[in-house]
Short mmCIF file of C-alpha atoms in Angstrom, two decimals:
data_model
loop_
_atom_site.label_atom_id
_atom_site.label_comp_id
_atom_site.label_asym_id
_atom_site.label_seq_id
_atom_site.Cartn_x
_atom_site.Cartn_y
_atom_site.Cartn_z
CA MET A 1 0.00 0.00 0.00
CA ALA A 2 2.85 2.41 0.74
CA LYS A 3 4.25 1.68 -2.71
CA ALA A 4 1.12 3.05 -4.41
CA LYS A 5 1.41 6.21 -2.32
CA THR A 6 5.02 6.62 -3.40
CA GLU A 7 4.23 6.19 -7.07
CA ASP A 8 1.50 8.83 -6.80
CA MET A 9 3.88 11.32 -5.22
CA THR A 10 7.02 10.89 -7.28
CA ASP A 11 8.14 10.71 -10.84
CA GLY A 12 7.94 6.93 -10.61
CA SER A 13 11.48 6.34 -9.38
CA THR A 14 10.72 4.49 -6.17
CA GLY A 15 14.00 2.62 -6.06
CA GLY A 16 14.60 -1.05 -5.57
CA ALA A 17 16.20 -3.58 -3.34
CA ALA A 18 19.70 -2.76 -4.47
CA GLY A 19 21.26 -3.72 -1.17
CA GLY A 20 19.56 -7.08 -0.68
CA ALA A 21 17.77 -8.62 2.26
CA ALA A 22 19.93 -7.00 4.95
CA ASP A 23 19.13 -3.55 3.57
CA ALA A 24 15.43 -4.34 3.43
CA GLY A 25 15.46 -5.42 7.07
CA GLN A 26 17.20 -2.22 8.14
CA ALA A 27 14.81 0.01 6.20
CA ALA A 28 11.79 -1.86 7.54
CA ALA A 29 12.90 -1.11 11.09
CA ALA A 30 12.65 2.62 10.33
CA GLY A 31 8.98 2.55 11.10
CA PRO A 32 5.51 1.65 9.91
CA GLY A 33 4.45 2.89 6.50
CA VAL A 34 8.01 3.07 5.22
CA GLU A 35 8.90 0.99 2.19
CA SER A 36 11.08 -1.89 3.24
CA VAL A 37 13.03 -1.89 -0.03
CA LEU A 38 13.98 1.78 -0.02
CA GLY A 39 17.73 2.26 0.28
CA TYR A 40 19.45 5.35 1.60
CA GLU A 41 20.26 6.83 -1.80
CA GLN A 42 16.74 6.32 -3.13
CA ALA A 43 15.20 7.86 0.00
CA ARG A 44 17.62 10.79 -0.12
CA ASP A 45 16.98 11.46 -3.80
CA GLU A 46 13.21 11.30 -3.36
CA LEU A 47 13.45 13.57 -0.31
CA ILE A 48 15.36 16.11 -2.40
CA GLU A 49 12.55 16.06 -4.96
CA VAL A 50 9.92 16.46 -2.24
CA VAL A 51 11.74 19.50 -0.85
CA ARG A 52 12.07 21.00 -4.34
CA SER A 53 8.35 20.54 -4.94
CA LEU A 54 7.47 22.17 -1.63
CA GLU A 55 9.87 25.06 -2.24
CA ALA A 56 8.54 25.62 -5.75
CA GLY A 57 5.02 26.06 -4.43
CA GLY A 58 2.02 25.97 -6.70
CA THR A 59 0.48 23.00 -4.93
CA THR A 60 -2.76 22.80 -3.03
CA LEU A 61 -2.77 22.57 0.73
CA GLU A 62 -3.66 18.89 0.54
CA GLU A 63 -0.83 18.20 -1.91
CA SER A 64 1.62 20.14 0.25
CA LEU A 65 0.59 18.19 3.35
CA ALA A 66 0.97 14.89 1.49
CA LEU A 67 4.42 15.94 0.30
CA TRP A 68 5.37 16.98 3.83
CA GLU A 69 4.23 13.63 5.25
CA ARG A 70 6.18 11.75 2.58
CA GLY A 71 9.22 13.88 3.35
CA GLU A 72 8.96 12.96 7.03
CA GLU A 73 8.86 9.25 6.12
CA LEU A 74 11.86 9.63 3.84
CA ALA A 75 13.80 11.55 6.47
CA LYS A 76 13.17 8.69 8.93
CA VAL A 77 14.51 6.19 6.41
CA CYS A 78 17.64 8.30 5.83
CA ARG A 79 18.16 8.81 9.56
CA HIS A 80 17.78 5.07 10.18
CA TRP A 81 20.35 4.20 7.52
CA LEU A 82 22.81 6.77 8.89
CA GLU A 83 22.35 5.57 12.47
CA GLY A 84 22.92 1.99 11.31
CA ALA A 85 26.08 3.01 9.48
CA ARG A 86 27.32 4.83 12.58
CA ALA A 87 26.64 1.76 14.75
CA ARG A 88 28.53 -0.49 12.33
CA LEU A 89 31.45 1.93 12.21
CA ASP A 90 31.54 2.18 16.01
CA ALA A 91 31.45 -1.62 16.30
CA ALA A 92 34.28 -2.01 13.79
CA LEU A 93 36.38 0.60 15.60
CA ALA A 94 35.72 -1.06 18.97
CA GLU A 95 36.68 -4.45 17.52
CA GLU A 96 39.86 -3.00 16.09
CA SER A 97 40.73 -1.40 19.43
CA GLY A 98 40.14 -4.70 21.21
CA GLU A 99 42.50 -6.54 18.85
CA SER A 100 45.33 -4.02 19.25
#
């Protein structure tokens, strides 16, 4: 159901499961209503388009609210991916420190 919403709100570039099952699991943990196959780059690129649309104006209040809500979802996906990357980096650095 979220996929249909995405296709309605974008130029059709909803992204794919480029990163595989591990990526899908990480994106799914970002929250309900968020596409589980949306990678960081796809979410970031779509978020950029949402911001451009909002900044350009010319949309109805309902359209603007829908864009805002989509932007919030996309920001959560991006934040989740970045937090996951930070956790992996911290774990790798801690492992390296433990081995030294």
